[in-house]
């Protein structure tokens, strides 16, 4: 089957967000955050399948369908993506999108898909508004980074399947734990195309983000 397989890592505990349930299962504008994400992808004709790694304890409660499959996640985001990738056998392109970003638009996804078709790997990036300092372990400032050289990575990130497989296999072999796949791909020498990201596509991290997301979805 051609089309894009989407992996949505959703096996985190949401420690910064807090709450009884991990943030991605909490109700946002009427339905669980994760459902905003899976439905938006499922309604897109480009997407053949959505694979959702979740925590072991929640797996039994999730109901897989033809196009949305829940699988066991791992200890880290990268390990969860690796578990998801093992299920993505027949894809030409594979996307990875955080369950914690329910505000992504299909237009953004398509822009990243187009760039990945051309370049092999692509992601949305937004300029960094804050001045970023490298910090010392004692909490003092070590060095101010040049903001014009910085970009904040978003998801969805999209890859030719064999590139993503190679990148994650190498990271695993070399014991490197990446927080996104685009960064790993660049580290291993692949050209990774940045497309203009969307400031609204925020990653829900702390409780304050929830209200912002609800106002955007309203
Ligand atoms: N994730 C995952 N498996 C893990 C850790 C994280 O699938 N072992 C997922 C999260 O569910 C989330 C995405 O990776 O969709 C981005 O991670 P983040 O926003 O950091 O979520 P958490 O790790 O759950 O939150 P925190 O870091 O605050 O604990
Ligand atoms: Mg985390």
Tab-separated table of N, CA and C in Angstrom, residues 96-182:
chain	number	residue	atom	x	y	z
A	96	UNK	N	6.077	11.128	11.785
A	96	UNK	CA	6.056	10.986	13.244
A	96	UNK	C	5.472	12.269	13.797
A	97	UNK	N	4.430	12.118	14.611
A	97	UNK	CA	3.766	13.306	15.170
A	97	UNK	C	3.424	13.085	16.639
A	98	UNK	N	3.818	14.038	17.477
A	98	UNK	CA	3.549	13.931	18.910
A	98	UNK	C	2.062	13.984	19.225
A	99	UNK	N	1.624	13.068	20.091
A	99	UNK	CA	0.234	13.098	20.567
A	99	UNK	C	-0.055	14.412	21.285
A	100	UNK	N	0.988	15.050	21.786
A	100	UNK	CA	0.837	16.281	22.557
A	100	UNK	C	0.726	17.533	21.677
A	101	UNK	N	0.620	17.346	20.338
A	101	UNK	CA	0.423	18.500	19.439
A	101	UNK	C	-0.903	18.360	18.693
A	102	UNK	N	-2.023	18.632	19.385
A	102	UNK	CA	-3.336	18.428	18.760
A	102	UNK	C	-3.733	19.546	17.804
A	103	UNK	N	-2.904	20.582	17.667
A	103	UNK	CA	-3.298	21.758	16.888
A	103	UNK	C	-2.669	21.820	15.504
A	104	UNK	N	-1.959	20.773	15.112
A	104	UNK	CA	-1.328	20.803	13.778
A	104	UNK	C	-2.419	20.896	12.708
A	105	UNK	N	-2.074	21.504	11.578
A	105	UNK	CA	-3.035	21.578	10.474
A	105	UNK	C	-2.630	20.592	9.376
A	106	UNK	N	-3.626	20.149	8.623
A	106	UNK	CA	-3.374	19.253	7.494
A	106	UNK	C	-2.532	19.966	6.432
A	107	UNK	N	-2.711	21.285	6.304
A	107	UNK	CA	-1.912	22.056	5.339
A	107	UNK	C	-0.426	21.958	5.700
A	108	UNK	N	-0.132	22.088	6.993
A	108	UNK	CA	1.261	21.965	7.438
A	108	UNK	C	1.784	20.554	7.150
A	109	UNK	N	0.972	19.548	7.479
A	109	UNK	CA	1.349	18.154	7.225
A	109	UNK	C	1.670	17.956	5.742
A	110	UNK	N	0.815	18.462	4.873
A	110	UNK	CA	1.046	18.284	3.437
A	110	UNK	C	2.309	18.998	2.968
A	111	UNK	N	2.580	20.159	3.541
A	111	UNK	CA	3.808	20.874	3.166
A	111	UNK	C	5.035	20.048	3.551
A	112	UNK	N	4.975	19.403	4.709
A	112	UNK	CA	6.108	18.582	5.158
A	112	UNK	C	6.217	17.320	4.291
A	113	UNK	N	5.071	16.724	3.953
A	113	UNK	CA	5.079	15.539	3.078
A	113	UNK	C	5.716	15.889	1.732
A	114	UNK	N	5.325	17.011	1.143
A	114	UNK	CA	5.883	17.412	-0.158
A	114	UNK	C	7.396	17.577	-0.067
A	115	UNK	N	7.847	18.217	1.009
A	115	UNK	CA	9.287	18.435	1.177
A	115	UNK	C	10.017	17.098	1.385
A	116	UNK	N	9.382	16.171	2.096
A	116	UNK	CA	10.016	14.866	2.340
A	116	UNK	C	10.097	14.048	1.050
A	117	UNK	N	9.093	14.173	0.209
A	117	UNK	CA	9.144	13.468	-1.083
A	117	UNK	C	10.353	13.946	-1.876
A	118	UNK	N	10.616	15.245	-1.813
A	118	UNK	CA	11.709	15.817	-2.595
A	118	UNK	C	13.070	15.572	-1.930
A	119	UNK	N	13.140	15.782	-0.618
A	119	UNK	CA	14.439	15.768	0.068
A	119	UNK	C	14.719	14.484	0.857
A	120	UNK	N	13.698	13.685	1.123
A	120	UNK	CA	13.892	12.469	1.908
A	120	UNK	C	13.520	12.625	3.360
A	121	UNK	N	13.670	13.848	3.883
A	121	UNK	CA	13.365	14.084	5.301
A	121	UNK	C	12.989	15.554	5.462
A	122	UNK	N	11.971	15.825	6.263
A	122	UNK	CA	11.538	17.219	6.440
A	122	UNK	C	10.799	17.395	7.751
A	123	UNK	N	10.812	18.636	8.229
A	123	UNK	CA	10.095	18.967	9.476
A	123	UNK	C	9.688	20.433	9.464
A	124	UNK	N	8.686	20.790	10.283
A	124	UNK	CA	8.348	22.196	10.461
A	124	UNK	C	9.256	22.822	11.530
A	125	UNK	N	9.692	24.039	11.242
A	125	UNK	CA	10.562	24.757	12.173
A	125	UNK	C	10.034	26.172	12.331
A	126	UNK	N	10.045	26.682	13.560
A	126	UNK	CA	9.687	28.093	13.753
A	126	UNK	C	10.877	28.847	14.348
A	127	UNK	N	10.961	30.132	14.019
A	127	UNK	CA	12.050	30.928	14.585
A	127	UNK	C	11.922	30.968	16.108
A	128	UNK	N	13.036	31.109	16.773
A	128	UNK	CA	13.030	31.160	18.236
A	128	UNK	C	12.842	32.608	18.669
A	129	UNK	N	11.813	32.841	19.489
A	129	UNK	CA	11.516	34.215	19.912
A	129	UNK	C	12.394	34.625	21.099
A	130	UNK	N	12.635	33.702	21.995
A	130	UNK	CA	13.415	34.021	23.193
A	130	UNK	C	14.905	33.961	22.899
A	131	UNK	N	15.664	34.708	23.654
A	131	UNK	CA	17.118	34.527	23.632
A	131	UNK	C	17.432	33.238	24.380
A	132	UNK	N	18.267	32.378	23.782
A	132	UNK	CA	18.567	31.075	24.392
A	132	UNK	C	20.012	31.078	24.892
A	133	UNK	N	20.198	30.703	26.151
A	133	UNK	CA	21.528	30.591	26.736
A	133	UNK	C	21.873	29.122	26.958
A	134	UNK	N	23.085	28.775	26.694
A	134	UNK	CA	23.587	27.498	27.189
A	134	UNK	C	23.865	27.724	28.677
A	135	UNK	N	23.466	26.768	29.521
A	135	UNK	CA	23.549	26.984	30.968
A	135	UNK	C	24.606	26.092	31.603
A	136	UNK	N	25.178	26.558	32.681
A	136	UNK	CA	26.049	25.719	33.505
A	136	UNK	C	25.192	24.879	34.453
A	137	UNK	N	25.767	23.799	34.967
A	137	UNK	CA	24.991	22.924	35.861
A	137	UNK	C	24.634	23.644	37.162
A	138	UNK	N	25.351	24.688	37.525
A	138	UNK	CA	25.020	25.413	38.766
A	138	UNK	C	23.946	26.483	38.544
A	139	UNK	N	23.335	26.489	37.364
A	139	UNK	CA	22.242	27.422	37.119
A	139	UNK	C	22.689	28.807	36.682
A	140	UNK	N	23.952	28.957	36.384
A	140	UNK	CA	24.417	30.241	35.851
A	140	UNK	C	24.523	30.148	34.323
A	141	UNK	N	24.545	31.306	33.698
A	141	UNK	CA	24.598	31.356	32.239
A	141	UNK	C	26.024	31.105	31.756
A	142	UNK	N	26.154	30.177	30.802
A	142	UNK	CA	27.474	29.893	30.250
A	142	UNK	C	27.734	30.749	29.018
A	143	UNK	N	26.740	30.770	28.115
A	143	UNK	CA	26.980	31.415	26.823
A	143	UNK	C	25.656	31.678	26.136
A	144	UNK	N	25.541	32.838	25.509
A	144	UNK	CA	24.332	33.162	24.752
A	144	UNK	C	24.498	32.667	23.321
A	145	UNK	N	23.498	31.900	22.854
A	145	UNK	CA	23.581	31.354	21.505
A	145	UNK	C	23.072	32.381	20.496
A	146	UNK	N	23.554	32.280	19.287
A	146	UNK	CA	23.142	33.203	18.226
A	146	UNK	C	21.753	32.796	17.733
A	147	UNK	N	20.775	33.643	18.051
A	147	UNK	CA	19.385	33.283	17.767
A	147	UNK	C	19.127	33.085	16.275
A	148	UNK	N	19.860	33.783	15.446
A	148	UNK	CA	19.614	33.650	14.008
A	148	UNK	C	19.999	32.255	13.499
A	149	UNK	N	20.742	31.522	14.320
A	149	UNK	CA	21.158	30.163	13.937
A	149	UNK	C	20.235	29.092	14.530
A	150	UNK	N	19.205	29.502	15.266
A	150	UNK	CA	18.378	28.535	15.986
A	150	UNK	C	16.993	28.407	15.362
A	151	UNK	N	16.436	27.213	15.440
A	151	UNK	CA	15.060	26.987	15.011
A	151	UNK	C	14.421	25.998	15.966
A	152	UNK	N	13.153	26.206	16.288
A	152	UNK	CA	12.444	25.282	17.182
A	152	UNK	C	11.732	24.227	16.334
A	153	UNK	N	12.024	22.963	16.643
A	153	UNK	CA	11.483	21.849	15.860
A	153	UNK	C	10.056	21.540	16.274
A	154	UNK	N	9.208	21.289	15.275
A	154	UNK	CA	7.856	20.811	15.541
A	154	UNK	C	7.683	19.439	14.891
A	155	UNK	N	6.541	18.853	15.106
A	155	UNK	CA	6.088	17.705	14.319
A	155	UNK	C	4.772	18.128	13.660
A	156	UNK	N	4.297	17.483	12.596
A	156	UNK	CA	4.765	16.229	12.030
A	156	UNK	C	6.094	16.345	11.275
A	157	UNK	N	6.944	15.323	11.481
A	157	UNK	CA	8.175	15.174	10.710
A	157	UNK	C	7.959	13.985	9.777
A	158	UNK	N	8.463	14.087	8.553
A	158	UNK	CA	8.180	13.053	7.549
A	158	UNK	C	9.476	12.587	6.893
A	159	UNK	N	9.544	11.282	6.638
A	159	UNK	CA	10.771	10.657	6.129
A	159	UNK	C	10.433	9.590	5.093
A	160	UNK	N	11.325	9.413	4.120
A	160	UNK	CA	11.249	8.186	3.333
A	160	UNK	C	11.487	7.041	4.308
A	161	UNK	N	10.707	5.982	4.136
A	161	UNK	CA	10.721	4.910	5.142
A	161	UNK	C	12.117	4.386	5.408
A	162	UNK	N	12.909	4.194	4.348
A	162	UNK	CA	14.220	3.566	4.585
A	162	UNK	C	15.158	4.509	5.330
A	163	UNK	N	14.958	5.804	5.165
A	163	UNK	CA	15.783	6.766	5.909
A	163	UNK	C	15.455	6.689	7.396
A	164	UNK	N	14.166	6.689	7.727
A	164	UNK	CA	13.792	6.633	9.148
A	164	UNK	C	14.270	5.324	9.788
A	165	UNK	N	14.145	4.237	9.044
A	165	UNK	CA	14.609	2.942	9.591
A	165	UNK	C	16.117	2.981	9.842
A	166	UNK	N	16.860	3.519	8.895
A	166	UNK	CA	18.320	3.585	9.040
A	166	UNK	C	18.702	4.454	10.239
A	167	UNK	N	18.053	5.600	10.336
A	167	UNK	CA	18.383	6.571	11.392
A	167	UNK	C	18.115	5.976	12.774
A	168	UNK	N	16.962	5.334	12.931
A	168	UNK	CA	16.619	4.803	14.256
A	168	UNK	C	17.458	3.570	14.588
A	169	UNK	N	17.782	2.774	13.572
A	169	UNK	CA	18.645	1.609	13.820
A	169	UNK	C	20.031	2.063	14.264
A	170	UNK	N	20.543	3.111	13.599
A	170	UNK	CA	21.875	3.625	13.981
A	170	UNK	C	21.870	4.229	15.363
A	171	UNK	N	20.842	5.000	15.664
A	171	UNK	CA	20.751	5.620	16.991
A	171	UNK	C	20.735	4.530	18.059
A	172	UNK	N	19.949	3.501	17.805
A	172	UNK	CA	19.842	2.374	18.742
A	172	UNK	C	21.197	1.699	18.931
A	173	UNK	N	21.870	1.397	17.807
A	173	UNK	CA	23.183	0.733	17.851
A	173	UNK	C	24.209	1.559	18.595
A	174	UNK	N	24.170	2.888	18.368
A	174	UNK	CA	25.194	3.761	18.941
A	174	UNK	C	24.795	4.316	20.305
A	175	UNK	N	23.644	3.896	20.790
A	175	UNK	CA	23.208	4.321	22.118
A	175	UNK	C	22.896	5.804	22.214
A	176	UNK	N	22.420	6.385	21.104
A	176	UNK	CA	22.057	7.804	21.095
A	176	UNK	C	20.552	7.918	21.287
A	177	UNK	N	20.152	8.788	22.217
A	177	UNK	CA	18.717	8.963	22.492
A	177	UNK	C	18.298	10.345	21.995
A	178	UNK	N	17.642	10.390	20.850
A	178	UNK	CA	17.236	11.673	20.285
A	178	UNK	C	15.847	12.072	20.755
A	179	UNK	N	15.579	13.383	20.812
A	179	UNK	CA	14.220	13.824	21.150
A	179	UNK	C	13.403	14.105	19.903
A	180	UNK	N	14.025	14.133	18.741
A	180	UNK	CA	13.247	14.076	17.498
A	180	UNK	C	14.053	13.364	16.415
A	181	UNK	N	13.330	12.872	15.416
A	181	UNK	CA	13.968	12.050	14.388
A	181	UNK	C	14.714	12.910	13.384
A	182	UNK	N	14.221	14.134	13.148
A	182	UNK	CA	14.887	15.007	12.181
A	182	UNK	C	16.310	15.333	12.643
